[in-house]
Amino acid sequence: MPMETQRTIQIVIENDPDLKATLSAFRQVCPALSPIRWNNGKPIGLRKLHDLAYQQIKGIVRSQMTQTAIGLVKGCYCKKKRKKLTKPVFFKRPFACFLVGKRGRDARLYPDGTISIWTVAG
């Protein structure tokens, strides 16, 4: 059975307005999800978070990125971290998460070393 590997790669891209708009849109989604997941100190589960929030954030970014954001926010409230929380998680640093793959993911790496990244412009 082939083994899958996961890596985080930091890419610096300068002055691409479409990518900047995509990153800005992703940064809107996570803070919008955090108070919903917080639920006044009683964090809700992933499925309920999805049901409550998906329609509110749908269309801001691609569906796959929306699912990624829901998963990232869910992880912020895991049991180990939840004990230390007194308010919803606030995202201080700008970030985005692009899933890379051949099956219509957010980004794709090509054999020649180039990368194709989905943006809000397409």
N, CA, C and O atoms as a Tinker XYZ file with bonds, in Angstrom:
   488  protein
     1  N      0.850000   -1.178000    0.000000    73     2
     2  CA     0.000000    0.000000    0.000000    64     1     3
     3  C      0.897000    1.243000    0.000000    63     2     4     5
     4  O      1.818000    1.329000    0.813000    81     3
     5  N      0.647000    2.207000   -0.895000    73     3     6
     6  CA     1.477000    3.413000   -0.918000    64     5     7
     7  C      1.283000    4.250000    0.341000    63     6     8     9
     8  O      0.186000    4.323000    0.895000    81     7
     9  N      2.351000    4.867000    0.770000    73     7    10
    10  CA     2.300000    5.691000    1.966000    64     9    11
    11  C      2.128000    7.159000    1.577000    63    10    12    13
    12  O      2.819000    7.661000    0.690000    81    11
    13  N      1.219000    7.826000    2.236000    73    11    14
    14  CA     1.018000    9.248000    1.990000    64    13    15
    15  C      1.905000   10.049000    2.923000    63    14    16    17
    16  O      2.120000    9.670000    4.074000    81    15
    17  N      2.412000   11.149000    2.421000    73    15    18
    18  CA     3.206000   12.037000    3.259000    64    17    19
    19  C      2.521000   13.390000    3.325000    63    18    20    21
    20  O      1.875000   13.825000    2.372000    81    19
    21  N      2.671000   14.037000    4.448000    73    19    22
    22  CA     2.113000   15.366000    4.627000    64    21    23
    23  C      3.239000   16.307000    5.003000    63    22    24    25
    24  O      4.090000   15.988000    5.833000    81    23
    25  N      3.227000   17.475000    4.375000    73    23    26
    26  CA     4.223000   18.490000    4.679000    64    25    27
    27  C      3.550000   19.846000    4.673000    63    26    28    29
    28  O      2.551000   20.070000    3.990000    81    27
    29  N      4.116000   20.724000    5.438000    73    27    30
    30  CA     3.707000   22.118000    5.387000    64    29    31
    31  C      4.826000   22.873000    4.704000    63    30    32    33
    32  O      5.984000   22.814000    5.117000    81    31
    33  N      4.459000   23.580000    3.656000    73    31    34
    34  CA     5.439000   24.350000    2.899000    64    33    35
    35  C      5.021000   25.805000    2.945000    63    34    36    37
    36  O      3.878000   26.145000    2.639000    81    35
    37  N      5.944000   26.653000    3.326000    73    35    38
    38  CA     5.660000   28.080000    3.325000    64    37    39
    39  C      6.090000   28.644000    1.980000    63    38    40    41
    40  O      7.231000   28.470000    1.553000    81    39
    41  N      5.160000   29.320000    1.324000    73    39    42
    42  CA     5.418000   29.907000    0.018000    64    41    43
    43  C      5.212000   31.411000    0.121000    63    42    44    45
    44  O      4.194000   31.876000    0.632000    81    43
    45  N      6.174000   32.152000   -0.362000    73    43    46
    46  CA     6.062000   33.604000   -0.373000    64    45    47
    47  C      5.717000   34.032000   -1.800000    63    46    48    49
    48  O      6.476000   33.784000   -2.737000    81    47
    49  N      4.580000   34.668000   -1.945000    73    47    50
    50  CA     4.127000   35.144000   -3.249000    64    49    51
    51  C      3.886000   36.636000   -3.112000    63    50    52    53
    52  O      3.132000   37.085000   -2.248000    81    51
    53  N      4.525000   37.380000   -3.960000    73    51    54
    54  CA     4.453000   38.829000   -3.849000    64    53    55
    55  C      3.442000   39.423000   -4.820000    63    54    56    57
    56  O      3.390000   39.049000   -5.991000    81    55
    57  N      2.659000   40.333000   -4.325000    73    55    58
    58  CA     1.800000   41.192000   -5.133000    64    57    59
    59  C      0.905000   40.487000   -6.147000    63    58    60    61
    60  O      0.840000   40.892000   -7.308000    81    59
    61  N      0.233000   39.459000   -5.723000    73    59    62
    62  CA    -0.776000   38.845000   -6.579000    64    61    63
    63  C     -2.132000   39.203000   -5.982000    63    62    64    65
    64  O     -2.500000   38.661000   -4.940000    81    63
    65  N     -2.879000   40.092000   -6.609000    73    63    66
    66  CA    -4.131000   40.570000   -6.029000    64    65    67
    67  C     -5.175000   39.463000   -5.825000    63    66    68    69
    68  O     -5.934000   39.498000   -4.857000    81    67
    69  N     -5.213000   38.485000   -6.734000    73    67    70
    70  CA    -6.183000   37.398000   -6.587000    64    69    71
    71  C     -5.848000   36.517000   -5.395000    63    70    72    73
    72  O     -6.742000   36.104000   -4.655000    81    71
    73  N     -4.572000   36.229000   -5.205000    73    71    74
    74  CA    -4.168000   35.416000   -4.058000    64    73    75
    75  C     -4.376000   36.183000   -2.763000    63    74    76    77
    76  O     -4.816000   35.609000   -1.766000    81    75
    77  N     -4.066000   37.467000   -2.767000    73    75    78
    78  CA    -4.303000   38.281000   -1.574000    64    77    79
    79  C     -5.790000   38.302000   -1.218000    63    78    80    81
    80  O     -6.143000   38.236000   -0.041000    81    79
    81  N     -6.652000   38.393000   -2.211000    73    79    82
    82  CA    -8.102000   38.367000   -1.965000    64    81    83
    83  C     -8.538000   37.019000   -1.402000    63    82    84    85
    84  O     -9.412000   36.956000   -0.538000    81    83
    85  N     -7.926000   35.939000   -1.894000    73    83    86
    86  CA    -8.247000   34.599000   -1.388000    64    85    87
    87  C     -7.824000   34.457000    0.068000    63    86    88    89
    88  O     -8.582000   33.946000    0.893000    81    87
    89  N     -6.611000   34.911000    0.383000    73    87    90
    90  CA    -6.129000   34.841000    1.761000    64    89    91
    91  C     -6.993000   35.691000    2.684000    63    90    92    93
    92  O     -7.290000   35.289000    3.809000    81    91
    93  N     -7.387000   36.845000    2.217000    73    91    94
    94  CA    -8.259000   37.718000    3.001000    64    93    95
    95  C     -9.611000   37.043000    3.261000    63    94    96    97
    96  O    -10.153000   37.126000    4.364000    81    95
    97  N    -10.140000   36.385000    2.251000    73    95    98
    98  CA   -11.417000   35.688000    2.406000    64    97    99
    99  C    -11.301000   34.552000    3.415000    63    98   100   101
   100  O    -12.191000   34.371000    4.247000    81    99
   101  N    -10.211000   33.782000    3.353000    73    99   102
   102  CA   -10.012000   32.689000    4.300000    64   101   103
   103  C     -9.893000   33.214000    5.721000    63   102   104   105
   104  O    -10.381000   32.598000    6.668000    81   103
   105  N     -9.231000   34.374000    5.858000    73   103   106
   106  CA    -9.080000   34.976000    7.187000    64   105   107
   107  C    -10.409000   35.482000    7.735000    63   106   108   109
   108  O    -10.516000   35.711000    8.940000    81   107
   109  N    -11.401000   35.660000    6.914000    73   107   110
   110  CA   -12.736000   36.041000    7.381000    64   109   111
   111  C    -13.499000   34.827000    7.905000    63   110   112   113
   112  O    -14.305000   34.941000    8.829000    81   111
   113  N    -13.240000   33.676000    7.311000    73   111   114
   114  CA   -14.004000   32.468000    7.631000    64   113   115
   115  C    -13.695000   31.949000    9.026000    63   114   116   117
   116  O    -14.618000   31.692000    9.799000    81   115
   117  N    -12.419000   31.788000    9.372000    73   115   118
   118  CA   -12.062000   31.215000   10.680000    64   117   119
   119  C    -12.584000   32.047000   11.853000    63   118   120   121
   120  O    -13.175000   31.475000   12.769000    81   119
   121  N    -12.395000   33.364000   11.869000    73   119   122
   122  CA   -12.946000   34.155000   12.979000    64   121   123
   123  C    -14.476000   34.125000   13.029000    63   122   124   125
   124  O    -15.062000   34.287000   14.100000    81   123
   125  N    -15.117000   33.922000   11.897000    73   123   126
   126  CA   -16.582000   33.817000   11.893000    64   125   127
   127  C    -17.035000   32.501000   12.512000    63   126   128   129
   128  O    -18.095000   32.438000   13.133000    81   127
   129  N    -16.239000   31.455000   12.346000    73   127   130
   130  CA   -16.583000   30.136000   12.883000    64   129   131
   131  C    -16.293000   30.005000   14.376000    63   130   132   133
   132  O    -16.998000   29.287000   15.084000    81   131
   133  N    -15.267000   30.689000   14.851000    73   131   134
   134  CA   -14.809000   30.514000   16.225000    64   133   135
   135  C    -15.890000   30.769000   17.281000    63   134   136   137
   136  O    -16.054000   29.932000   18.169000    81   135
   137  N    -16.635000   31.882000   17.233000    73   135   138
   138  CA   -17.672000   32.094000   18.248000    64   137   139
   139  C    -18.800000   31.058000   18.181000    63   138   140   141
   140  O    -19.408000   30.725000   19.199000    81   139
   141  N    -19.069000   30.559000   16.982000    73   139   142
   142  CA   -20.108000   29.527000   16.840000    64   141   143
   143  C    -19.649000   28.264000   17.548000    63   142   144   145
   144  O    -20.413000   27.661000   18.301000    81   143
   145  N    -18.401000   27.857000   17.310000    73   143   146
   146  CA   -17.844000   26.662000   17.948000    64   145   147
   147  C    -17.747000   26.857000   19.461000    63   146   148   149
   148  O    -17.981000   25.914000   20.217000    81   147
   149  N    -17.409000   28.056000   19.911000    73   147   150
   150  CA   -17.261000   28.360000   21.334000    64   149   151
   151  C    -18.554000   28.111000   22.087000    63   150   152   153
   152  O    -18.538000   27.516000   23.164000    81   151
   153  N    -19.680000   28.561000   21.533000    73   151   154
   154  CA   -21.002000   28.282000   22.093000    64   153   155
   155  C    -21.091000   28.623000   23.586000    63   154   156   157
   156  O    -21.524000   27.800000   24.393000    81   155
   157  N    -20.680000   29.837000   23.939000    73   155   158
   158  CA   -20.713000   30.301000   25.331000    64   157   159
   159  C    -19.980000   29.373000   26.297000    63   158   160   161
   160  O    -20.462000   29.117000   27.400000    81   159
   161  N    -18.826000   28.873000   25.888000    73   159   162
   162  CA   -18.002000   28.039000   26.753000    64   161   163
   163  C    -18.302000   26.563000   26.705000    63   162   164   165
   164  O    -17.667000   25.782000   27.414000    81   163
   165  N    -19.257000   26.159000   25.885000    73   163   166
   166  CA   -19.588000   24.740000   25.728000    64   165   167
   167  C    -19.436000   24.371000   24.254000    63   166   168   169
   168  O    -20.429000   24.288000   23.532000    81   167
   169  N    -18.178000   24.144000   23.797000    73   167   170
   170  CA   -17.922000   23.926000   22.380000    64   169   171
   171  C    -18.791000   22.821000   21.770000    63   170   172   173
   172  O    -18.973000   21.750000   22.347000    81   171
   173  N    -19.314000   23.125000   20.588000    73   171   174
   174  CA   -20.164000   22.165000   19.888000    64   173   175
   175  C    -19.307000   21.265000   19.015000    63   174   176   177
   176  O    -18.166000   21.603000   18.698000    81   175
   177  N    -19.847000   20.136000   18.632000    73   175   178
   178  CA   -19.143000   19.165000   17.810000    64   177   179
   179  C    -18.989000   19.607000   16.366000    63   178   180   181
   180  O    -19.595000   20.582000   15.922000    81   179
   181  N    -18.170000   18.873000   15.656000    73   179   182
   182  CA   -17.854000   19.211000   14.274000    64   181   183
   183  C    -19.095000   19.184000   13.382000    63   182   184   185
   184  O    -19.311000   20.100000   12.589000    81   183
   185  N    -19.889000   18.163000   13.508000    73   183   186
   186  CA   -21.078000   18.052000   12.642000    64   185   187
   187  C    -22.056000   19.196000   12.904000    63   186   188   189
   188  O    -22.597000   19.785000   11.968000    81   187
   189  N    -22.275000   19.502000   14.163000    73   187   190
   190  CA   -23.193000   20.592000   14.496000    64   189   191
   191  C    -22.614000   21.933000   14.045000    63   190   192   193
   192  O    -23.347000   22.801000   13.569000    81   191
   193  N    -21.298000   22.101000   14.194000    73   191   194
   194  CA   -20.646000   23.309000   13.718000    64   193   195
   195  C    -20.858000   23.451000   12.217000    63   194   196   197
   196  O    -21.193000   24.529000   11.726000    81   195
   197  N    -20.663000   22.373000   11.507000    73   195   198
   198  CA   -20.873000   22.385000   10.059000    64   197   199
   199  C    -22.311000   22.765000    9.728000    63   198   200   201
   200  O    -22.545000   23.620000    8.874000    81   199
   201  N    -23.269000   22.139000   10.390000    73   199   202
   202  CA   -24.687000   22.409000   10.120000    64   201   203
   203  C    -25.072000   23.859000   10.420000    63   202   204   205
   204  O    -25.830000   24.472000    9.667000    81   203
   205  N    -24.552000   24.402000   11.515000    73   203   206
   206  CA   -24.894000   25.774000   11.907000    64   205   207
   207  C    -24.197000   26.836000   11.071000    63   206   208   209
   208  O    -24.773000   27.885000   10.779000    81   207
   209  N    -22.954000   26.559000   10.686000    73   207   210
   210  CA   -22.135000   27.614000   10.098000    64   209   211
   211  C    -21.983000   27.552000    8.586000    63   210   212   213
   212  O    -21.726000   28.577000    7.954000    81   211
   213  N    -22.133000   26.395000    8.002000    73   211   214
   214  CA   -21.794000   26.249000    6.583000    64   213   215
   215  C    -22.564000   27.231000    5.699000    63   214   216   217
   216  O    -21.973000   27.865000    4.826000    81   215
   217  N    -23.849000   27.362000    5.911000    73   215   218
   218  CA   -24.638000   28.264000    5.075000    64   217   219
   219  C    -24.232000   29.727000    5.254000    63   218   220   221
   220  O    -24.351000   30.524000    4.324000    81   219
   221  N    -23.756000   30.076000    6.444000    73   219   222
   222  CA   -23.324000   31.456000    6.700000    64   221   223
   223  C    -22.041000   31.810000    5.959000    63   222   224   225
   224  O    -21.871000   32.941000    5.504000    81   223
   225  N    -21.140000   30.839000    5.840000    73   223   226
   226  CA   -19.839000   31.133000    5.243000    64   225   227
   227  C    -19.703000   30.591000    3.831000    63   226   228   229
   228  O    -18.702000   30.847000    3.161000    81   227
   229  N    -20.682000   29.860000    3.383000    73   227   230
   230  CA   -20.659000   29.278000    2.043000    64   229   231
   231  C    -20.473000   30.379000    0.994000    63   230   232   233
   232  O    -21.132000   31.417000    1.053000    81   231
   233  N    -19.595000   30.149000    0.059000    73   231   234
   234  CA   -19.386000   31.096000   -1.019000    64   233   235
   235  C    -18.288000   32.109000   -0.773000    63   234   236   237
   236  O    -17.869000   32.794000   -1.705000    81   235
   237  N    -17.802000   32.224000    0.473000    73   235   238
   238  CA   -16.703000   33.158000    0.747000    64   237   239
   239  C    -15.424000   32.603000    0.120000    63   238   240   241
   240  O    -14.681000   33.324000   -0.546000    81   239
   241  N    -15.185000   31.327000    0.342000    73   239   242
   242  CA   -14.075000   30.621000   -0.292000    64   241   243
   243  C    -14.619000   29.312000   -0.865000    63   242   244   245
   244  O    -15.776000   28.961000   -0.634000    81   243
   245  N    -13.806000   28.618000   -1.587000    73   243   246
   246  CA   -14.190000   27.343000   -2.187000    64   245   247
   247  C    -14.635000   26.348000   -1.112000    63   246   248   249
   248  O    -14.185000   26.413000    0.032000    81   247
   249  N    -15.501000   25.453000   -1.486000    73   247   250
   250  CA   -16.058000   24.487000   -0.542000    64   249   251
   251  C    -14.979000   23.725000    0.229000    63   250   252   253
   252  O    -15.093000   23.539000    1.440000    81   251
   253  N    -13.936000   23.287000   -0.472000    73   251   254
   254  CA   -12.864000   22.536000    0.192000    64   253   255
   255  C    -12.175000   23.390000    1.251000    63   254   256   257
   256  O    -11.844000   22.896000    2.329000    81   255
   257  N    -11.959000   24.670000    0.949000    73   255   258
   258  CA   -11.328000   25.556000    1.924000    64   257   259
   259  C    -12.269000   25.821000    3.097000    63   258   260   261
   260  O    -11.816000   25.985000    4.230000    81   259
   261  N    -13.567000   25.864000    2.832000    73   259   262
   262  CA   -14.541000   26.031000    3.909000    64   261   263
   263  C    -14.463000   24.847000    4.868000    63   262   264   265
   264  O    -14.479000   25.030000    6.086000    81   263
   265  N    -14.377000   23.640000    4.325000    73   263   266
   266  CA   -14.262000   22.439000    5.162000    64   265   267
   267  C    -12.951000   22.458000    5.946000    63   266   268   269
   268  O    -12.917000   22.059000    7.110000    81   267
   269  N    -11.886000   22.916000    5.320000    73   267   270
   270  CA   -10.600000   23.021000    6.008000    64   269   271
   271  C    -10.695000   24.004000    7.168000    63   270   272   273
   272  O    -10.189000   23.733000    8.257000    81   271
   273  N    -11.332000   25.131000    6.942000    73   271   274
   274  CA   -11.490000   26.134000    8.005000    64   273   275
   275  C    -12.303000   25.569000    9.169000    63   274   276   277
   276  O    -11.968000   25.801000   10.331000    81   275
   277  N    -13.359000   24.836000    8.865000    73   275   278
   278  CA   -14.175000   24.220000    9.918000    64   277   279
   279  C    -13.310000   23.255000   10.738000    63   278   280   281
   280  O    -13.391000   23.237000   11.966000    81   279
   281  N    -12.492000   22.463000   10.064000    73   279   282
   282  CA   -11.598000   21.539000   10.774000    64   281   283
   283  C    -10.549000   22.252000   11.609000    63   282   284   285
   284  O    -10.241000   21.817000   12.718000    81   283
   285  N     -9.995000   23.342000   11.089000    73   283   286
   286  CA    -8.996000   24.104000   11.839000    64   285   287
   287  C     -9.593000   24.712000   13.105000    63   286   288   289
   288  O     -8.979000   24.671000   14.171000    81   287
   289  N    -10.780000   25.270000   12.982000    73   287   290
   290  CA   -11.433000   25.862000   14.152000    64   289   291
   291  C    -11.808000   24.776000   15.152000    63   290   292   293
   292  O    -11.694000   24.981000   16.360000    81   291
   293  N    -12.248000   23.640000   14.668000    73   291   294
   294  CA   -12.556000   22.527000   15.562000    64   293   295
   295  C    -11.332000   22.162000   16.394000    63   294   296   297
   296  O    -11.439000   21.928000   17.598000    81   295
   297  N    -10.155000   22.115000   15.741000    73   295   298
   298  CA    -8.918000   21.760000   16.429000    64   297   299
   299  C     -8.512000   22.755000   17.505000    63   298   300   301
   300  O     -7.820000   22.391000   18.456000    81   299
   301  N     -8.929000   23.991000   17.369000    73   299   302
   302  CA    -8.610000   25.015000   18.374000    64   301   303
   303  C     -9.306000   24.750000   19.699000    63   302   304   305
   304  O     -8.905000   25.285000   20.733000    81   303
   305  N    -10.334000   23.937000   19.672000    73   303   306
   306  CA   -11.129000   23.679000   20.869000    64   305   307
   307  C    -11.034000   22.223000   21.325000    63   306   308   309
   308  O    -11.957000   21.715000   21.963000    81   307
   309  N     -9.923000   21.546000   21.002000    73   307   310
   310  CA    -9.774000   20.168000   21.456000    64   309   311
   311  C     -9.750000   20.153000   22.991000    63   310   312   313
   312  O     -9.503000   21.187000   23.612000    81   311
   313  N     -9.999000   19.022000   23.589000    73   311   314
   314  CA   -10.117000   18.936000   25.052000    64   313   315
   315  C     -8.901000   19.489000   25.778000    63   314   316   317
   316  O     -9.038000   20.168000   26.796000    81   315
   317  N     -7.718000   19.202000   25.264000    73   315   318
   318  CA    -6.495000   19.650000   25.915000    64   317   319
   319  C     -6.415000   21.182000   25.944000    63   318   320   321
   320  O     -6.030000   21.766000   26.957000    81   319
   321  N     -6.773000   21.819000   24.852000    73   319   322
   322  CA    -6.705000   23.273000   24.769000    64   321   323
   323  C     -7.905000   23.941000   25.425000    63   322   324   325
   324  O     -7.797000   25.046000   25.957000    81   323
   325  N     -9.037000   23.272000   25.384000    73   323   326
   326  CA   -10.294000   23.855000   25.878000    64   325   327
   327  C    -10.224000   24.241000   27.345000    63   326   328   329
   328  O    -10.836000   25.226000   27.757000    81   327
   329  N     -9.488000   23.481000   28.132000    73   327   330
   330  CA    -9.386000   23.743000   29.571000    64   329   331
   331  C     -8.786000   25.117000   29.854000    63   330   332   333
   332  O     -9.083000   25.730000   30.879000    81   331
   333  N     -7.940000   25.597000   28.944000    73   331   334
   334  CA    -7.256000   26.870000   29.143000    64   333   335
   335  C     -8.045000   28.054000   28.597000    63   334   336   337
   336  O     -7.688000   29.203000   28.857000    81   335
   337  N     -9.093000   27.799000   27.857000    73   335   338
   338  CA    -9.828000   28.877000   27.192000    64   337   339
   339  C    -10.857000   29.537000   28.106000    63   338   340   341
   340  O    -11.547000   28.874000   28.880000    81   339
   341  N    -10.936000   30.842000   27.995000    73   339   342
   342  CA   -11.952000   31.598000   28.734000    64   341   343
   343  C    -12.846000   32.394000   27.794000    63   342   344   345
   344  O    -13.835000   32.994000   28.216000    81   343
   345  N    -12.485000   32.391000   26.510000    73   343   346
   346  CA   -13.265000   33.106000   25.493000    64   345   347
   347  C    -12.983000   32.458000   24.137000    63   346   348   349
   348  O    -12.084000   31.625000   24.027000    81   347
   349  N    -13.735000   32.827000   23.114000    73   347   350
   350  CA   -13.479000   32.239000   21.788000    64   349   351
   351  C    -12.055000   32.499000   21.316000    63   350   352   353
   352  O    -11.446000   33.509000   21.668000    81   351
   353  N    -11.538000   31.584000   20.521000    73   351   354
   354  CA   -10.197000   31.720000   19.977000    64   353   355
   355  C    -10.163000   32.902000   19.016000    63   354   356   357
   356  O    -11.056000   33.070000   18.185000    81   355
   357  N     -9.118000   33.717000   19.143000    73   355   358
   358  CA    -8.912000   34.862000   18.267000    64   357   359
   359  C     -7.708000   34.545000   17.385000    63   358   360   361
   360  O     -6.654000   34.163000   17.894000    81   359
   361  N     -7.849000   34.695000   16.097000    73   359   362
   362  CA    -6.772000   34.399000   15.166000    64   361   363
   363  C     -5.948000   35.657000   14.934000    63   362   364   365
   364  O     -6.365000   36.554000   14.202000    81   363
   365  N     -4.773000   35.721000   15.561000    73   363   366
   366  CA    -3.924000   36.908000   15.495000    64   365   367
   367  C     -3.150000   37.000000   14.187000    63   366   368   369
   368  O     -3.080000   38.066000   13.575000    81   367
   369  N     -2.577000   35.897000   13.764000    73   367   370
   370  CA    -1.736000   35.894000   12.578000    64   369   371
   371  C     -2.552000   35.564000   11.337000    63   370   372   373
   372  O     -3.420000   34.692000   11.379000    81   371
   373  N     -2.284000   36.247000   10.246000    73   371   374
   374  CA    -2.954000   35.893000    8.995000    64   373   375
   375  C     -2.406000   34.561000    8.473000    63   374   376   377
   376  O     -1.193000   34.350000    8.473000    81   375
   377  N     -3.269000   33.687000    8.041000    73   375   378
   378  CA    -2.847000   32.401000    7.507000    64   377   379
   379  C     -3.930000   31.859000    6.591000    63   378   380   381
   380  O     -5.063000   32.341000    6.582000    81   379
   381  N     -3.561000   30.861000    5.834000    73   379   382
   382  CA    -4.522000   30.129000    5.013000    64   381   383
   383  C     -3.985000   28.721000    4.857000    63   382   384   385
   384  O     -2.793000   28.475000    5.040000    81   383
   385  N     -4.853000   27.818000    4.526000    73   383   386
   386  CA    -4.473000   26.423000    4.362000    64   385   387
   387  C     -5.005000   25.952000    3.012000    63   386   388   389
   388  O     -6.215000   25.930000    2.786000    81   387
   389  N     -4.102000   25.578000    2.126000    73   387   390
   390  CA    -4.479000   25.067000    0.820000    64   389   391
   391  C     -4.173000   23.575000    0.783000    63   390   392   393
   392  O     -3.037000   23.173000    1.036000    81   391
   393  N     -5.153000   22.761000    0.477000    73   391   394
   394  CA    -4.911000   21.342000    0.325000    64   393   395
   395  C     -4.397000   21.102000   -1.085000    63   394   396   397
   396  O     -4.955000   21.610000   -2.057000    81   395
   397  N     -3.336000   20.330000   -1.183000    73   395   398
   398  CA    -2.696000   20.065000   -2.464000    64   397   399
   399  C     -3.030000   18.653000   -2.896000    63   398   400   401
   400  O     -2.900000   17.717000   -2.107000    81   399
   401  N     -3.457000   18.483000   -4.132000    73   399   402
   402  CA    -3.762000   17.155000   -4.634000    64   401   403
   403  C     -4.289000   17.194000   -6.046000    63   402   404   405
   404  O     -4.563000   18.259000   -6.598000    81   403
   405  N     -4.425000   16.020000   -6.622000    73   403   406
   406  CA    -4.861000   15.902000   -8.014000    64   405   407
   407  C     -6.379000   15.968000   -8.166000    63   406   408   409
   408  O     -6.870000   16.258000   -9.257000    81   407
   409  N     -7.117000   15.711000   -7.119000    73   407   410
   410  CA    -8.569000   15.572000   -7.234000    64   409   411
   411  C     -9.318000   16.864000   -6.923000    63   410   412   413
   412  O    -10.178000   16.881000   -6.043000    81   411
   413  N     -9.008000   17.922000   -7.618000    73   411   414
   414  CA    -9.760000   19.161000   -7.464000    64   413   415
   415  C     -9.575000   19.832000   -6.124000    63   414   416   417
   416  O    -10.507000   20.442000   -5.600000    81   415
   417  N     -8.397000   19.729000   -5.569000    73   415   418
   418  CA    -8.117000   20.375000   -4.293000    64   417   419
   419  C     -7.864000   21.860000   -4.514000    63   418   420   421
   420  O     -8.152000   22.391000   -5.587000    81   419
   421  N     -7.327000   22.528000   -3.505000    73   419   422
   422  CA    -7.093000   23.968000   -3.583000    64   421   423
   423  C     -5.844000   24.324000   -4.377000    63   422   424   425
   424  O     -5.754000   25.416000   -4.939000    81   423
   425  N     -4.898000   23.423000   -4.425000    73   423   426
   426  CA    -3.647000   23.690000   -5.131000    64   425   427
   427  C     -3.116000   22.384000   -5.706000    63   426   428   429
   428  O     -3.449000   21.295000   -5.238000    81   427
   429  N     -2.283000   22.521000   -6.731000    73   427   430
   430  CA    -1.714000   21.340000   -7.369000    64   429   431
   431  C     -0.258000   21.606000   -7.734000    63   430   432   433
   432  O      0.068000   22.640000   -8.317000    81   431
   433  N      0.607000   20.666000   -7.384000    73   431   434
   434  CA     2.018000   20.738000   -7.746000    64   433   435
   435  C      2.222000   19.956000   -9.035000    63   434   436   437
   436  O      1.704000   18.849000   -9.183000    81   435
   437  N      2.965000   20.520000   -9.951000    73   435   438
   438  CA     3.240000   19.867000  -11.226000    64   437   439
   439  C      4.668000   19.348000  -11.251000    63   438   440   441
   440  O      5.525000   19.856000  -10.527000    81   439
   441  N      4.937000   18.335000  -12.084000    73   439   442
   442  CA     6.288000   17.748000  -12.138000    64   441   443
   443  C      7.401000   18.744000  -12.463000    63   442   444   445
   444  O      8.547000   18.545000  -12.060000    81   443
   445  N      7.075000   19.800000  -13.181000    73   443   446
   446  CA     8.109000   20.783000  -13.527000    64   445   447
   447  C      8.414000   21.747000  -12.382000    63   446   448   449
   448  O      9.229000   22.657000  -12.539000    81   447
   449  N      7.758000   21.553000  -11.222000    73   447   450
   450  CA     8.026000   22.387000  -10.051000    64   449   451
   451  C      7.101000   23.569000   -9.889000    63   450   452   453
   452  O      7.223000   24.313000   -8.916000    81   451
   453  N      6.180000   23.763000  -10.813000    73   451   454
   454  CA     5.232000   24.858000  -10.688000    64   453   455
   455  C      4.060000   24.447000   -9.810000    63   454   456   457
   456  O      3.800000   23.261000   -9.603000    81   455
   457  N      3.368000   25.442000   -9.304000    73   455   458
   458  CA     2.207000   25.193000   -8.461000    64   457   459
   459  C      1.038000   26.005000   -9.005000    63   458   460   461
   460  O      1.198000   27.152000   -9.422000    81   459
   461  N     -0.113000   25.400000   -8.991000    73   459   462
   462  CA    -1.340000   26.085000   -9.390000    64   461   463
   463  C     -2.201000   26.206000   -8.139000    63   462   464   465
   464  O     -2.505000   25.201000   -7.497000    81   463
   465  N     -2.596000   27.428000   -7.790000    73   463   466
   466  CA    -3.374000   27.668000   -6.576000    64   465   467
   467  C     -4.715000   28.269000   -6.955000    63   466   468   469
   468  O     -4.781000   29.223000   -7.729000    81   467
   469  N     -5.794000   27.700000   -6.399000    73   467   470
   470  CA    -7.111000   28.250000   -6.626000    64   469   471
   471  C     -7.232000   29.571000   -5.888000    63   470   472   473
   472  O     -6.783000   29.695000   -4.749000    81   471
   473  N     -7.837000   30.555000   -6.532000    73   471   474
   474  CA    -8.088000   31.843000   -5.889000    64   473   475
   475  C     -9.565000   32.180000   -6.061000    63   474   476   477
   476  O    -10.285000   31.490000   -6.783000    81   475
   477  N    -10.010000   33.236000   -5.398000    73   475   478
   478  CA   -11.403000   33.637000   -5.515000    64   477   479
   479  C    -11.744000   34.077000   -6.937000    63   478   480   481
   480  O    -12.915000   34.142000   -7.310000    81   479
   481  N    -10.717000   34.378000   -7.725000    73   479   482
   482  CA   -10.937000   34.746000   -9.129000    64   481   483
   483  C    -10.960000   33.507000  -10.043000    63   482   484   485
   484  O    -11.213000   33.620000  -11.243000    81   483
   485  N    -10.698000   32.346000   -9.473000    73   483   486
   486  CA   -10.731000   31.116000  -10.275000    64   485   487
   487  C     -9.429000   30.417000  -10.381000    63   486   488
   488  O     -9.340000   29.374000  -11.029000    81   487
